[in-house]
Coordinates of C-alpha atoms in Angstrom, one line a residue:
M1347 CA 0.0 0.0 0.0
S1348 CA 1.2 3.4 -0.8
H1349 CA 1.2 6.5 1.5
K1350 CA 2.4 10.0 0.8
R1351 CA 5.3 10.1 3.2
I1352 CA 8.8 11.1 1.8
P1353 CA 9.1 14.5 0.1
K1354 CA 12.7 14.0 -0.9
R1355 CA 12.0 10.7 -2.6
K1356 CA 9.6 9.7 -5.2
A1357 CA 6.8 7.8 -3.5
A1358 CA 6.2 4.3 -4.8
A1359 CA 3.3 4.6 -7.3
A1360 CA 2.3 0.9 -7.4
V1361 CA -0.9 0.0 -5.6
G1362 CA -3.0 -3.0 -5.7
A1363 CA -5.9 -3.5 -8.1
V1364 CA -8.9 -1.5 -6.9
V1365 CA -12.0 -3.5 -6.6
A1366 CA -15.0 -1.4 -7.8
L1367 CA -18.6 -2.2 -8.6
G1368 CA -19.8 1.4 -9.1
A1369 CA -21.1 2.5 -5.7
A1370 CA -21.4 6.2 -5.7
A1371 CA -19.6 8.5 -3.3
I1372 CA -19.0 5.8 -0.7
L1373 CA -16.4 8.0 1.0
L1374 CA -19.0 10.5 2.1
P1375 CA -19.7 9.8 5.8
S1376 CA -23.3 8.9 6.4
A1377 CA -25.5 11.3 8.4
N1378 CA -26.0 10.7 12.1
A1379 CA -29.7 11.2 12.2
S1380 CA -30.5 10.2 15.8
Q1381 CA -34.1 9.8 16.7
D1382 CA -35.5 12.3 19.2
G1383 CA -38.5 12.3 21.4
A1384 CA -38.2 8.9 23.0
S1385 CA -36.4 9.5 26.2
D1386 CA -37.7 6.9 28.4
G1387 CA -36.9 3.3 28.6
A1388 CA -39.5 1.0 27.1
A1389 CA -40.8 3.6 24.7
A1390 CA -37.3 4.6 23.3
A1391 CA -36.7 3.6 19.7
P1392 CA -33.2 2.5 18.7
R1393 CA -31.1 5.4 17.5
T1394 CA -29.7 5.7 14.0
L1395 CA -25.9 5.7 14.4
K1396 CA -22.8 6.1 12.4
A1397 CA -20.4 3.1 12.9
G1398 CA -18.0 5.2 14.9
D1399 CA -20.7 6.4 17.2
A1400 CA -21.9 2.8 17.6
S1401 CA -18.4 1.8 18.7
D1402 CA -18.4 4.5 21.3
L1403 CA -21.9 3.3 22.6
V1404 CA -20.6 -0.3 22.8
T1405 CA -17.8 0.8 25.0
R1406 CA -20.2 2.7 27.3
L1407 CA -22.8 0.0 27.5
S1408 CA -20.3 -2.8 28.2
G1409 CA -19.3 -1.0 31.3
M1410 CA -22.8 0.1 32.3
L1411 CA -24.4 -3.4 31.9
G1412 CA -21.7 -5.3 33.7
D1413 CA -22.4 -9.1 33.8
A1414 CA -25.6 -8.7 31.9
Y1415 CA -23.7 -7.6 28.8
A1416 CA -23.2 -10.4 26.3
G1417 CA -21.8 -8.6 23.2
A1418 CA -23.0 -6.3 20.5
W1419 CA -23.0 -5.8 16.8
Y1420 CA -23.7 -3.0 14.3
D1421 CA -26.5 -3.4 11.8
G1422 CA -25.1 -1.5 8.9
E1423 CA -28.3 -1.7 6.8
D1424 CA -30.5 0.0 9.5
K1425 CA -27.6 1.8 11.1
R1426 CA -28.5 0.5 14.6
L1427 CA -26.5 -1.0 17.4
V1428 CA -27.9 -4.4 18.7
V1429 CA -26.8 -5.3 22.2
N1430 CA -27.2 -8.7 23.8
V1431 CA -28.5 -8.7 27.4
V1432 CA -28.6 -11.9 29.4
R1433 CA -32.1 -13.2 29.7
G1434 CA -33.9 -12.1 32.9
E1435 CA -31.9 -8.9 33.3
D1436 CA -34.9 -6.7 32.6
G1437 CA -33.5 -3.6 34.3
M1438 CA -30.3 -3.7 32.3
A1439 CA -32.2 -4.3 29.1
L1440 CA -34.2 -1.1 29.9
K1441 CA -30.9 0.8 30.4
A1442 CA -29.6 -0.3 27.0
R1443 CA -32.8 0.7 25.3
S1444 CA -32.7 4.1 27.0
A1445 CA -29.2 4.6 25.7
G1446 CA -30.4 4.1 22.1
A1447 CA -29.5 0.4 21.4
E1448 CA -31.8 -2.3 20.1
V1449 CA -31.8 -5.1 22.8
R1450 CA -31.8 -8.9 22.2
E1451 CA -32.1 -11.3 25.1
V1452 CA -29.7 -14.2 25.0
D1453 CA -28.8 -17.3 27.1
N1454 CA -25.0 -17.2 27.1
S1455 CA -23.3 -14.5 29.2
M1456 CA -20.0 -13.0 28.1
A1457 CA -18.3 -14.7 31.0
E1458 CA -19.5 -18.1 29.9
L1459 CA -18.4 -17.5 26.3
E1460 CA -15.0 -16.3 27.5
A1461 CA -14.7 -19.4 29.7
G1462 CA -15.4 -21.6 26.7
A1463 CA -12.7 -19.8 24.7
G1464 CA -10.4 -20.5 27.6
T1465 CA -11.2 -24.2 27.4
L1466 CA -10.4 -24.2 23.7
T1467 CA -7.1 -22.5 24.4
S1468 CA -6.0 -25.1 27.0
E1469 CA -7.3 -28.2 25.2
A1470 CA -7.3 -27.4 21.4
T1471 CA -4.5 -25.0 20.5
I1472 CA -3.9 -26.7 17.2
P1473 CA -2.1 -24.9 14.3
G1474 CA -4.8 -24.1 11.7
T1475 CA -7.6 -23.2 14.1
S1476 CA -9.2 -20.1 15.4
W1477 CA -12.0 -19.0 17.6
A1478 CA -13.9 -15.8 18.4
V1479 CA -17.1 -14.8 20.1
D1480 CA -19.9 -14.2 17.5
P1481 CA -22.4 -11.9 19.2
R1482 CA -24.9 -12.4 16.4
T1483 CA -25.3 -16.1 17.2
N1484 CA -24.3 -15.7 20.9
K1485 CA -21.9 -18.5 20.4
I1486 CA -18.1 -19.1 19.9
L1487 CA -17.3 -19.4 16.2
V1488 CA -14.6 -22.1 15.9
T1489 CA -12.9 -22.5 12.5
A1490 CA -10.4 -25.2 11.3
D1491 CA -8.4 -24.9 8.1
S1492 CA -7.7 -27.7 5.6
T1493 CA -4.7 -28.9 7.6
V1494 CA -6.8 -29.9 10.6
T1495 CA -7.6 -33.6 9.9
G1496 CA -7.6 -37.0 11.6
A1497 CA -6.7 -36.9 15.3
K1498 CA -6.4 -33.1 15.3
W1499 CA -9.9 -32.7 14.0
D1500 CA -11.2 -35.3 16.5
Q1501 CA -9.5 -33.4 19.3
L1502 CA -11.0 -30.1 18.2
E1503 CA -14.5 -31.5 17.6
S1504 CA -14.6 -33.2 21.1
T1505 CA -13.4 -30.1 22.8
V1506 CA -16.2 -28.1 21.1
E1507 CA -18.8 -30.7 22.1
S1508 CA -17.5 -30.6 25.7
L1509 CA -18.5 -26.9 26.0
G1510 CA -22.1 -28.0 25.9
P1511 CA -25.0 -27.4 23.5
G1512 CA -25.6 -23.9 22.3
M1513 CA -22.1 -22.7 23.2
A1514 CA -20.1 -23.0 20.0
T1515 CA -20.3 -23.8 16.3
L1516 CA -17.5 -25.5 14.4
E1517 CA -16.8 -24.7 10.7
K1518 CA -14.2 -26.0 8.2
S1519 CA -12.3 -23.6 6.0
A1520 CA -11.1 -24.7 2.5
G1521 CA -7.9 -22.7 2.8
T1522 CA -4.9 -22.7 5.1
F1523 CA -4.3 -20.1 7.8
R1524 CA -1.1 -18.3 7.2
T1525 CA 0.4 -14.8 7.6
F1526 CA 0.1 -12.7 4.5
A1527 CA 3.8 -11.9 4.0
S1528 CA 5.4 -12.4 0.6
G1529 CA 8.3 -11.5 -1.7
G1530 CA 7.4 -8.6 -4.0
D1531 CA 6.0 -5.1 -3.7
A1532 CA 5.4 -2.2 -1.3
I1533 CA 7.8 -2.3 1.7
F1534 CA 10.8 -4.7 1.5
A1535 CA 13.3 -6.4 3.7
G1536 CA 15.4 -9.5 3.2
G1537 CA 13.5 -10.5 0.0
A1538 CA 10.2 -10.3 1.8
R1539 CA 7.3 -7.9 1.1
C1540 CA 4.6 -6.4 3.4
S1541 CA 2.3 -3.4 3.3
L1542 CA 2.6 -0.2 5.3
G1543 CA -0.3 0.2 7.6
F1544 CA -0.7 3.7 9.1
N1545 CA 1.7 6.6 9.5
V1546 CA 2.0 7.5 13.2
T1547 CA 4.1 9.7 15.5
A1548 CA 6.4 7.7 17.8
G1549 CA 6.6 8.5 21.5
D1550 CA 9.7 10.7 21.0
G1551 CA 7.9 12.8 18.3
S1552 CA 9.6 11.2 15.3
P1553 CA 7.7 10.0 12.2
A1554 CA 7.0 6.3 12.1
F1555 CA 4.5 3.8 10.8
L1556 CA 2.8 0.6 11.9
T1557 CA 2.8 -2.7 10.1
A1558 CA 2.4 -6.4 11.0
G1559 CA 4.8 -7.8 13.6
H1560 CA 5.5 -11.0 11.7
C1561 CA 7.0 -8.8 8.9
A1562 CA 9.7 -7.7 11.2
A1563 CA 11.2 -11.2 11.2
A1564 CA 12.4 -10.5 7.6
G1565 CA 14.8 -7.8 8.7
D1566 CA 15.3 -4.6 10.7
Q1567 CA 15.6 -2.2 7.8
W1568 CA 12.9 -1.7 5.2
S1569 CA 12.8 0.1 1.9
D1570 CA 9.9 1.4 -0.3
Q1571 CA 11.6 -0.1 -3.4
Q1572 CA 12.9 -3.6 -3.8
G1573 CA 16.7 -3.4 -3.5
G1574 CA 16.4 0.3 -2.6
E1575 CA 18.0 2.2 0.2
P1576 CA 16.4 1.6 3.6
I1577 CA 13.9 4.3 4.7
A1578 CA 12.8 2.9 8.1
T1579 CA 14.0 0.7 10.9
V1580 CA 12.1 -1.6 13.2
D1581 CA 11.8 -0.1 16.6
Q1582 CA 9.4 -2.5 18.3
A1583 CA 7.7 -5.7 17.2
L1584 CA 5.5 -8.4 18.6
F1585 CA 4.6 -11.8 17.0
P1586 CA 3.4 -14.3 18.0
G1587 CA 1.7 -13.8 21.3
A1588 CA -0.7 -11.0 22.4
G1589 CA -0.7 -9.3 19.0
D1590 CA 0.9 -9.0 15.6
F1591 CA 2.3 -5.5 15.2
A1592 CA 5.5 -3.6 14.6
L1593 CA 6.5 0.1 14.9
L1594 CA 9.1 1.3 12.3
T1595 CA 10.6 4.7 12.6
Y1596 CA 11.6 6.6 9.5
D1597 CA 15.4 7.0 9.1
D1598 CA 15.0 10.6 7.9
P1599 CA 13.6 12.7 10.8
A1600 CA 12.3 15.3 8.3
T1601 CA 10.1 12.7 6.6
E1602 CA 6.6 13.9 6.0
A1603 CA 4.2 11.2 7.2
P1604 CA 0.6 12.4 6.8
S1605 CA -2.2 10.5 8.5
E1606 CA -4.0 9.2 5.4
V1607 CA -4.4 6.1 3.2
N1608 CA -3.8 6.2 -0.5
V1609 CA -6.4 4.1 -2.3
G1610 CA -5.1 4.8 -5.8
G1611 CA -5.1 8.4 -6.9
Q1612 CA -7.3 9.4 -4.0
T1613 CA -6.5 9.6 -0.3
V1614 CA -8.7 8.9 2.7
P1615 CA -7.7 11.2 5.7
I1616 CA -7.3 9.1 8.9
V1617 CA -8.5 11.1 11.9
Q1618 CA -8.1 8.7 14.7
A1619 CA -7.9 5.0 15.8
A1620 CA -11.1 3.3 16.9
E1621 CA -12.3 0.0 18.2
A1622 CA -13.9 -2.4 15.8
T1623 CA -17.6 -3.3 16.1
V1624 CA -19.1 -6.6 14.9
G1625 CA -21.1 -5.9 11.8
Q1626 CA -19.2 -2.8 10.9
Q1627 CA -18.3 -2.2 7.2
V1628 CA -14.5 -1.9 6.8
F1629 CA -12.1 -1.4 4.0
R1630 CA -8.6 -3.0 3.6
M1631 CA -5.8 -1.6 1.5
G1632 CA -2.8 -3.8 0.7
S1633 CA 0.1 -4.0 -1.8
T1634 CA -1.0 -7.2 -3.5
T1635 CA -4.8 -6.9 -3.9
G1636 CA -5.4 -3.2 -3.5
L1637 CA -8.7 -2.2 -2.0
A1638 CA -11.3 -4.6 -0.7
D1639 CA -14.2 -4.3 1.8
G1640 CA -16.3 -6.5 4.0
Q1641 CA -17.6 -6.8 7.6
V1642 CA -16.2 -7.4 11.1
L1643 CA -17.3 -10.9 12.2
G1644 CA -15.7 -11.2 15.6
L1645 CA -13.5 -9.6 18.2
N1646 CA -10.7 -10.8 20.5
A1647 CA -10.1 -13.7 18.1
T1648 CA -7.4 -16.4 18.8
V1649 CA -5.6 -17.6 15.7
N1650 CA -3.2 -20.6 15.8
Y1651 CA -0.7 -19.9 13.0
P1652 CA 2.1 -22.4 12.2
E1653 CA 4.5 -19.9 13.8
G1654 CA 2.5 -19.7 17.0
T1655 CA -0.7 -18.5 18.6
V1656 CA -1.8 -14.8 18.3
T1657 CA -4.6 -13.5 20.5
G1658 CA -6.7 -10.3 20.6
L1659 CA -7.3 -10.1 16.8
I1660 CA -10.3 -8.9 14.7
Q1661 CA -12.0 -11.5 12.5
T1662 CA -13.5 -10.3 9.2
D1663 CA -14.7 -11.6 5.8
V1664 CA -12.4 -9.1 3.9
C1665 CA -10.2 -10.9 1.5
A1666 CA -6.4 -10.7 1.5
E1667 CA -3.4 -12.4 -0.1
P1668 CA 0.3 -12.7 0.5
G1669 CA 2.0 -9.3 0.5
D1670 CA -1.1 -7.6 2.1
S1671 CA 0.3 -8.2 5.6
G1672 CA 0.5 -5.0 7.7
G1673 CA -1.9 -3.2 5.4
S1674 CA -4.6 -0.8 6.6
L1675 CA -8.1 -1.7 7.8
F1676 CA -10.2 1.4 8.1
T1677 CA -13.7 2.9 7.7
Q1678 CA -15.2 5.2 5.1
D1679 CA -15.2 8.1 7.6
G1680 CA -11.5 7.9 8.4
L1681 CA -11.2 5.6 11.4
A1682 CA -8.1 3.4 11.7
I1683 CA -9.3 -0.1 12.8
G1684 CA -6.6 -2.7 12.1
L1685 CA -3.4 -4.0 10.5
T1686 CA -3.6 -7.1 8.3
S1687 CA -2.3 -10.2 10.1
G1688 CA -3.3 -13.3 8.1
G1689 CA -6.0 -15.8 7.4
S1690 CA -7.0 -18.2 4.7
G1691 CA -8.3 -18.0 1.1
D1692 CA -7.7 -15.3 -1.4
C1693 CA -9.6 -12.5 -3.2
T1694 CA -11.0 -15.0 -5.8
V1695 CA -12.7 -17.5 -3.5
G1696 CA -12.8 -15.4 -0.3
G1697 CA -11.9 -16.6 3.2
E1698 CA -11.4 -15.7 6.8
T1699 CA -9.0 -12.8 7.6
F1700 CA -7.6 -11.5 10.9
F1701 CA -6.4 -8.0 11.9
Q1702 CA -4.4 -6.6 14.7
P1703 CA -6.4 -3.8 16.4
V1704 CA -4.7 -0.4 15.9
T1705 CA -5.7 0.8 19.3
T1706 CA -3.9 -2.0 21.0
A1707 CA -0.8 -1.6 18.9
L1708 CA -0.7 2.2 19.5
E1709 CA -0.9 1.7 23.3
A1710 CA 1.8 -1.0 23.3
V1711 CA 4.3 1.0 21.3
G1712 CA 3.5 4.5 22.8
A1713 CA 2.6 6.1 19.4
T1714 CA -0.2 8.4 18.3
L1715 CA -2.2 8.5 15.1
G1716 CA -4.2 11.2 13.4
D1717 CA -5.2 14.6 14.6
G1718 CA -8.3 13.4 16.4
G1719 CA -10.6 16.1 15.1
A1720 CA -10.2 16.8 11.3
A1721 CA -13.1 16.1 9.1
A1722 CA -12.7 12.8 7.4
G1723 CA -14.7 13.5 4.2
D1724 CA -12.2 15.6 2.3
G1725 CA -11.1 12.7 0.2
A1726 CA -14.7 12.2 -1.0
A1727 CA -14.7 15.0 -3.5
G1728 CA -15.4 13.5 -6.9
A1729 CA -15.9 10.0 -5.6
E1730 CA -19.2 9.7 -7.4
D1731 CA -17.5 10.6 -10.7
Q1732 CA -14.8 8.0 -10.0
A1733 CA -17.1 5.2 -9.1
G1734 CA -16.5 2.2 -11.3
A1735 CA -13.4 3.8 -12.8
G1736 CA -11.2 0.8 -12.4
D1737 CA -12.5 -2.7 -11.8
Q1738 CA -10.1 -5.5 -10.9
A1739 CA -9.8 -6.9 -14.4
G1740 CA -9.0 -3.6 -15.9
A1741 CA -6.4 -2.8 -13.2
E1742 CA -4.7 -6.1 -13.8
D1743 CA -4.4 -5.4 -17.5
Q1744 CA -2.3 -2.3 -16.6
A1745 CA 0.2 -4.2 -14.5
G1746 CA 3.7 -4.0 -15.8
G1747 CA 3.8 -0.2 -16.5
Q1748 CA 6.9 1.8 -15.9
D1749 CA 6.0 2.2 -12.2
A1750 CA 5.4 -1.5 -11.8
G1751 CA 6.4 -2.9 -8.4
A1752 CA 8.9 -5.6 -7.6
G1753 CA 6.5 -8.4 -8.4
Q1754 CA 8.0 -8.3 -11.9
D1755 CA 11.5 -9.0 -10.6
G1756 CA 10.6 -12.4 -9.3
A1757 CA 10.6 -11.4 -5.6
G1758 CA 7.7 -13.8 -4.9
A1759 CA 9.7 -16.9 -5.5
Q1760 CA 10.1 -17.6 -1.8
D1761 CA 6.3 -17.3 -1.1
G1762 CA 5.4 -20.8 -2.0
T1763 CA 1.7 -20.0 -2.2
G1764 CA 1.5 -19.8 -6.0
T1765 CA 0.4 -16.2 -5.8
D1766 CA 2.0 -14.0 -8.4
P1767 CA 2.8 -10.8 -6.5
G1768 CA 3.1 -8.8 -9.7
R1769 CA -0.3 -9.5 -11.1
H1770 CA -2.0 -6.7 -9.2
S1771 CA 0.8 -4.2 -9.2
G1772 CA 1.9 -1.4 -11.6
Q1773 CA -1.1 0.9 -11.3
D1774 CA 0.0 4.6 -11.5
S1775 CA -1.1 6.5 -8.5
G1776 CA -2.9 9.0 -10.7
Q1777 CA -5.4 6.5 -12.0
D1778 CA -9.0 7.3 -11.1
S1779 CA -10.3 5.0 -8.4
G1780 CA -12.8 5.4 -5.7
L1781 CA -13.3 3.7 -2.3
T1782 CA -16.1 1.4 -3.4
R1783 CA -18.0 -1.7 -2.1
T1784 CA -17.3 -5.1 -3.4
H1785 CA -20.5 -6.6 -2.2

């Protein structure tokens, strides 16, 4: 992924193919038309909320409801927050309604669901598995990739069954869970390629950026061109364990590192980091596949990669491929949500994808992001005119131009996944492309 960041050096122009189906002006933030007049409890209608406001309400209600709180999700179609309240907690349900949420009574408390996840951790930490609480079903969603077979599958299945009826669902993925690092394009070290996530300011005031922690294993110094001079150095990194994130500081302290994401000739201003909400529409930008969108499916996910277990991730249905690791997960109104970690599948067949929460990474490395107050809609100008300007097939046809990335130099040889890292690269940054929905 490409960010405007170095005034003394030509920024890398190659970005991934932009997926576009012609949605108009998707960058424009939706109106927050809250409903008035229903101030008391049972009579209060659910408020209409922007996704960012829904996230704030989740934080407030989870503390207010205590043990009665059993998760929440955002209904993007109706723009409402749905909150689960343990059955029989009528007083807490009334509080949630009064705050503007739609209430659903459920059987499983958050404490019971978290205890079930703890059992999975102690008895079924098997490479190729993951689990996260799904508030829409009020169950733990357990997923096994194609490598989990035979005795490993039997162990996982029996552990899920031991949790009791109505506590978990077990699904099989056709792909293989892996981190999305690859040889090729975007930011480079030791023959590996990843994607820049978000520009930030380090604790000492120096310019820096976030990417995936597993990328740091490839080397301490990173370049914006394959074989080019290093531009940034790893300052802190974590993987595996309680996260997958790294902070890299720019070697030139005069580097300009604006808080924005370049989606291909158009930038989305990033105003602040925010917590993800289940059901929230999110966009991902990466150096292999460009722009894609989808929904948040689960929070605090545990993923058992071959390299080790990572906890505290966001689970989504947004596609990604090798080389997208570290790339930005954000919202249409400029909220930084996550950093691409890994998953299964690709952008042809889809799959499960996991992201490191930006808020957790910032807290851990002591960095700050965005200005916290600028309007996020500046990048929306002309988005309606740009809708549909470059679908994926058309973008791939342009790969190989003079600004093509390193995928043409064979840097993907070490990947081993069969993905051609050059097939989505080579778009000139001046090409028209809007932030558009893929489904």
